[in-house]
Tab-separated table of C-alpha atoms in Angstrom:
chain	number	residue	atom	x	y	z
Z	255	UNK	CA	43.382	23.770	-80.815
Z	256	UNK	CA	40.449	24.879	-78.547
Z	257	UNK	CA	38.175	22.871	-80.443
Z	258	UNK	CA	40.561	20.017	-80.237
Z	259	UNK	CA	40.325	19.874	-76.258
Z	260	UNK	CA	35.991	20.110	-76.281
Z	261	UNK	CA	34.913	16.740	-75.268
Z	262	UNK	CA	32.836	15.005	-77.991
Z	263	UNK	CA	29.237	14.091	-77.584
Z	264	UNK	CA	29.640	10.591	-77.268
Z	265	UNK	CA	31.712	11.017	-74.371
Z	266	UNK	CA	29.282	13.503	-72.446
Z	267	UNK	CA	26.597	10.756	-73.040
Z	268	UNK	CA	28.797	8.382	-71.055
Z	269	UNK	CA	29.659	10.733	-68.214
Z	270	UNK	CA	25.767	11.956	-67.807
Z	271	UNK	CA	25.132	7.747	-67.932
Z	272	UNK	CA	27.790	6.878	-65.280
Z	273	UNK	CA	26.783	9.957	-63.355
Z	274	UNK	CA	22.931	8.692	-63.585
Z	275	UNK	CA	24.063	5.558	-62.359
Z	276	UNK	CA	26.207	6.431	-59.351
Z	277	UNK	CA	23.001	8.709	-58.164
Z	278	UNK	CA	20.521	5.396	-58.360
Z	279	UNK	CA	23.369	3.257	-56.954
Z	280	UNK	CA	23.358	5.772	-53.923
Z	281	UNK	CA	20.066	5.968	-53.728
Z	282	UNK	CA	19.461	2.280	-53.725
Z	283	UNK	CA	21.511	1.661	-50.865
Z	284	UNK	CA	19.976	4.529	-48.789
Z	285	UNK	CA	16.596	2.694	-49.132
Z	286	UNK	CA	18.178	-0.260	-48.635
Z	287	UNK	CA	19.735	1.262	-45.122
Z	288	UNK	CA	16.486	2.812	-43.705
Z	289	UNK	CA	14.734	-0.852	-44.789
Z	290	UNK	CA	17.184	-2.384	-42.888
Z	291	UNK	CA	16.869	-0.171	-39.630
Z	292	UNK	CA	13.230	-0.232	-39.812
Z	293	UNK	CA	13.463	-4.215	-39.588
Z	294	UNK	CA	15.760	-3.687	-36.948
Z	295	UNK	CA	13.528	-1.433	-34.847
Z	296	UNK	CA	10.631	-3.927	-35.590
Z	297	UNK	CA	12.702	-6.828	-34.424
Z	298	UNK	CA	13.875	-5.734	-31.328
Z	299	UNK	CA	9.998	-4.148	-30.452
Z	300	UNK	CA	9.018	-7.668	-31.254
Z	301	UNK	CA	11.230	-9.421	-29.115
Z	302	UNK	CA	10.493	-6.676	-26.010
Z	303	UNK	CA	7.111	-7.046	-26.542
Z	304	UNK	CA	7.075	-11.256	-26.183
Z	305	UNK	CA	10.330	-11.532	-23.793
Z	306	UNK	CA	9.769	-13.653	-20.978
Z	307	UNK	CA	8.655	-11.472	-17.554
Z	308	UNK	CA	11.371	-11.129	-14.669
Z	309	UNK	CA	10.850	-14.112	-12.402
Z	310	UNK	CA	8.750	-12.883	-9.037
Z	311	UNK	CA	11.653	-13.168	-6.904
Z	312	UNK	CA	13.675	-10.390	-9.274
Z	313	UNK	CA	10.590	-8.104	-10.109
Z	314	UNK	CA	10.676	-7.720	-6.159
Z	315	UNK	CA	13.988	-7.164	-5.705
Z	316	UNK	CA	13.937	-4.455	-8.493
Z	317	UNK	CA	11.219	-2.751	-6.967
Z	318	UNK	CA	12.596	-2.882	-3.887
Z	319	UNK	CA	16.109	-1.392	-4.865
Z	320	UNK	CA	13.998	1.185	-6.453
Z	321	UNK	CA	12.090	2.002	-3.460
Z	322	UNK	CA	15.487	2.125	-1.275
Z	323	UNK	CA	16.871	4.585	-3.989
Z	324	UNK	CA	13.401	6.987	-4.138
Z	325	UNK	CA	13.643	7.286	0.011
Z	326	UNK	CA	17.141	8.031	0.229
Z	327	UNK	CA	17.874	11.303	1.515
Z	328	UNK	CA	14.236	12.111	2.844
Z	329	UNK	CA	15.658	11.992	6.639
Z	330	UNK	CA	13.270	9.060	7.459
Z	331	UNK	CA	10.439	11.282	6.502
Z	332	UNK	CA	10.308	12.434	9.937
Z	333	UNK	CA	9.961	16.081	8.975
Z	334	UNK	CA	7.899	15.733	5.725
Z	335	UNK	CA	8.856	15.563	2.233
Z	336	UNK	CA	6.856	16.985	-0.677
Z	337	UNK	CA	3.895	15.959	-2.052
Z	338	UNK	CA	5.392	14.228	-5.147
Z	339	UNK	CA	8.167	12.361	-3.429
Z	340	UNK	CA	5.542	10.806	-1.072
Z	341	UNK	CA	3.520	9.627	-4.144
Z	342	UNK	CA	6.329	8.347	-5.769
Z	343	UNK	CA	7.261	6.433	-2.441
Z	344	UNK	CA	3.792	5.036	-1.812
Z	345	UNK	CA	3.465	3.824	-5.295
Z	346	UNK	CA	6.281	1.856	-5.420
Z	347	UNK	CA	5.764	0.356	-2.129
Z	348	UNK	CA	2.317	-0.647	-3.213
Z	349	UNK	CA	4.071	-2.184	-6.392
Z	350	UNK	CA	5.946	-4.135	-3.775
Z	351	UNK	CA	3.027	-4.678	-2.075
Z	352	UNK	CA	1.734	-5.915	-4.986
Z	353	UNK	CA	4.194	-8.751	-6.212
Z	354	UNK	CA	4.050	-10.022	-2.250
Z	355	UNK	CA	6.439	-11.733	-0.494
Z	356	UNK	CA	8.451	-15.029	-1.815
Z	357	UNK	CA	8.403	-16.463	1.712
Z	358	UNK	CA	6.190	-19.258	2.852
Z	359	UNK	CA	3.499	-19.105	5.707
Z	360	UNK	CA	2.364	-16.055	7.702
Z	361	UNK	CA	3.917	-12.611	7.309
Z	362	UNK	CA	3.334	-12.381	11.041
Z	363	UNK	CA	6.243	-15.167	11.802
Z	364	UNK	CA	8.573	-13.451	9.624
Z	365	UNK	CA	9.022	-9.919	11.439
Z	366	UNK	CA	11.459	-11.335	14.442
Z	367	UNK	CA	14.530	-9.238	15.164
Z	368	UNK	CA	15.858	-5.948	14.933
Z	369	UNK	CA	15.113	-3.303	12.386
Z	370	UNK	CA	15.966	0.263	11.084
Z	371	UNK	CA	12.871	2.636	10.019
Z	372	UNK	CA	14.162	4.093	6.435
Z	373	UNK	CA	11.223	5.934	6.078
Z	374	UNK	CA	7.451	6.797	7.595
Z	375	UNK	CA	4.655	9.170	7.017
Z	376	UNK	CA	4.610	9.933	11.171
Z	377	UNK	CA	5.832	13.857	10.802
Z	378	UNK	CA	6.664	16.471	13.112
Z	379	UNK	CA	6.101	19.349	11.458
Z	380	UNK	CA	5.696	23.140	12.061
Z	381	UNK	CA	5.339	24.458	16.230
Z	382	UNK	CA	5.215	20.956	17.403
Z	383	UNK	CA	9.030	20.578	15.818
Z	384	UNK	CA	9.984	23.835	17.357
Z	385	UNK	CA	8.573	22.799	20.911
Z	386	UNK	CA	10.488	19.550	20.848
Z	387	UNK	CA	14.051	21.810	20.097
Z	388	UNK	CA	14.372	19.291	16.373
Z	389	UNK	CA	15.345	22.595	15.077
Z	390	UNK	CA	19.233	22.388	15.755
Z	391	UNK	CA	19.458	22.068	19.553
Z	392	UNK	CA	18.404	18.355	19.014
Z	393	UNK	CA	19.042	16.233	16.029
Z	394	UNK	CA	17.135	13.245	15.668
Z	395	UNK	CA	19.099	10.098	14.440
Z	396	UNK	CA	17.797	6.505	13.723
Z	397	UNK	CA	14.746	4.667	14.912
Z	398	UNK	CA	14.813	1.064	15.645
Z	399	UNK	CA	12.376	-1.397	16.468
Z	400	UNK	CA	13.224	-4.994	18.038
Z	401	UNK	CA	10.517	-7.471	17.904
Z	402	UNK	CA	10.161	-11.181	19.725
Z	403	UNK	CA	7.763	-13.056	18.233
Z	404	UNK	CA	7.446	-15.856	20.882
Z	405	UNK	CA	6.772	-13.400	23.549
Z	406	UNK	CA	4.667	-10.809	21.285
Z	407	UNK	CA	6.510	-8.171	22.462
Z	408	UNK	CA	8.088	-5.016	20.520
Z	409	UNK	CA	10.366	-2.155	21.600
Z	410	UNK	CA	10.850	0.870	19.857
Z	411	UNK	CA	14.005	3.528	20.278
Z	412	UNK	CA	13.767	6.451	18.561
Z	413	UNK	CA	17.078	7.623	19.278
Z	414	UNK	CA	18.761	11.649	19.569
Z	415	UNK	CA	21.847	13.360	19.573
Z	416	UNK	CA	22.350	16.590	21.278
Z	417	UNK	CA	25.082	18.433	19.718
Z	418	UNK	CA	24.735	21.086	22.876
Z	419	UNK	CA	25.702	18.629	24.995
Z	420	UNK	CA	28.860	17.686	24.040
Z	421	UNK	CA	26.743	15.156	21.233
Z	422	UNK	CA	25.333	13.351	23.830
Z	423	UNK	CA	22.745	10.364	22.900
Z	424	UNK	CA	19.598	9.162	24.290
Z	425	UNK	CA	16.540	7.605	23.070
Z	426	UNK	CA	13.140	7.395	23.913
Z	427	UNK	CA	12.252	3.750	24.650
Z	428	UNK	CA	8.279	2.559	23.895
Z	429	UNK	CA	7.570	-0.722	25.217
Z	430	UNK	CA	4.504	-2.307	23.493
Z	431	UNK	CA	2.704	-5.767	23.325
Z	432	UNK	CA	1.207	-7.054	20.349
Z	433	UNK	CA	-1.755	-9.842	19.400
Z	434	UNK	CA	-2.218	-10.889	15.770
Z	435	UNK	CA	-5.601	-10.741	14.418
Z	436	UNK	CA	-4.760	-12.340	11.288
Z	437	UNK	CA	-1.837	-14.076	9.193
Z	438	UNK	CA	-0.603	-10.027	8.332
Z	439	UNK	CA	-2.581	-7.603	11.243
Z	440	UNK	CA	-1.694	-6.795	14.526
Z	441	UNK	CA	-2.868	-4.991	17.783
Z	442	UNK	CA	-0.528	-3.080	19.018
Z	443	UNK	CA	-0.688	-1.701	22.679
Z	444	UNK	CA	1.871	0.484	24.566
Z	445	UNK	CA	3.078	-0.853	27.853
Z	446	UNK	CA	5.549	1.353	29.024
Z	447	UNK	CA	7.956	4.297	27.824
Z	448	UNK	CA	11.246	5.293	29.225
Z	449	UNK	CA	13.579	8.592	28.268
Z	450	UNK	CA	17.113	8.520	28.950
Z	451	UNK	CA	19.622	9.682	30.218
Z	452	UNK	CA	18.260	12.927	32.226
Z	453	UNK	CA	19.384	15.204	30.399
Z	454	UNK	CA	17.188	14.207	27.729
Z	455	UNK	CA	14.081	14.071	30.205
Z	456	UNK	CA	14.993	17.636	31.049
Z	457	UNK	CA	14.575	18.739	27.462
Z	458	UNK	CA	11.701	17.164	26.691
Z	459	UNK	CA	10.055	17.853	30.325
Z	460	UNK	CA	7.266	20.452	29.145
Z	461	UNK	CA	6.591	18.693	25.928
Z	462	UNK	CA	6.970	14.744	26.840
Z	463	UNK	CA	3.156	14.585	25.959
Z	464	UNK	CA	3.817	15.402	22.681
Z	465	UNK	CA	6.593	13.365	22.150
Z	466	UNK	CA	4.706	10.394	23.078
Z	467	UNK	CA	1.736	11.332	20.900
Z	468	UNK	CA	4.201	11.596	17.875
Z	469	UNK	CA	5.276	7.995	18.463
Z	470	UNK	CA	3.032	6.328	20.314
Z	471	UNK	CA	2.314	3.166	18.519
Z	472	UNK	CA	-1.205	1.786	19.814
Z	473	UNK	CA	-3.408	0.348	17.491
Z	474	UNK	CA	-3.648	-1.878	14.839
Z	475	UNK	CA	-0.495	-2.531	11.948
Z	476	UNK	CA	-1.117	-4.571	8.747
Z	477	UNK	CA	2.471	-5.916	7.952
Z	478	UNK	CA	2.215	-5.913	3.984
Z	479	UNK	CA	5.359	-6.880	2.845
Z	480	UNK	CA	8.162	-8.796	4.483
Z	481	UNK	CA	11.304	-10.657	3.542
Z	482	UNK	CA	14.767	-11.362	4.884
Z	483	UNK	CA	15.416	-7.411	4.337
Z	484	UNK	CA	12.930	-5.181	4.040
Z	485	UNK	CA	9.391	-4.990	5.601
Z	486	UNK	CA	6.487	-2.808	4.674
Z	487	UNK	CA	3.525	-2.013	7.193
Z	488	UNK	CA	0.368	0.319	6.810
Z	489	UNK	CA	-1.226	1.689	10.490
Z	490	UNK	CA	-4.682	2.661	11.074
Z	491	UNK	CA	-3.820	6.265	10.962
Z	492	UNK	CA	-2.784	5.729	7.253
Z	493	UNK	CA	0.570	5.986	8.280
Z	494	UNK	CA	3.328	3.646	5.702
Z	495	UNK	CA	6.173	2.465	7.066
Z	496	UNK	CA	9.442	0.838	5.582
Z	497	UNK	CA	12.352	-0.862	7.640
Z	498	UNK	CA	15.392	-2.705	6.770
Z	499	UNK	CA	16.707	-5.428	8.856
Z	500	UNK	CA	19.645	-4.796	11.075
């Protein structure tokens, strides 16, 4: 009876052929799938390589968005940032400058209005920050710039909060005139400085000259980029300024 249950040689040969055919079919399917994947990757790579570049305006907007994200959390850069962060910001700013503004005409004609500083490389650090009381007693708030292109006037307003004085707000206002040196460059000269209210004057009394030295705008400024919302500039001291329209 045991011999009757044993498979016949012909059945064994048939099973072997079926197994071999199944394995061959599976191998072929795997090979075809790999070939299809390789072909897909080649096609996608070729498409990306030959895809039309973004229009100029979209390229600028993309870089500006990256720039705004990069300066976020730097507290306007006024108390310094790490070297890697400063380099990253400067790199993206240069990319925007290289792409250029899509506005027509001279860049100096497009700076009219109120602006807010997002970032600058003017830094108050070390003992200077301590002497100016900017380590807790006083807090530096927003920095604004108002430009009147018709009269060639500019007003920089550096605002402060004093939690120790019931959170009262004060400001150093610097009034300047400017002369156009080219389509992008202006010469700036300080005309007047005022610090208000009286409590703020008392706080800065001993170090007022130091405060003026930090924020004095005198010198030339090159407007390297401007549009309806953002402005980038570089001055004769090597400082970078990034501002947004208020």
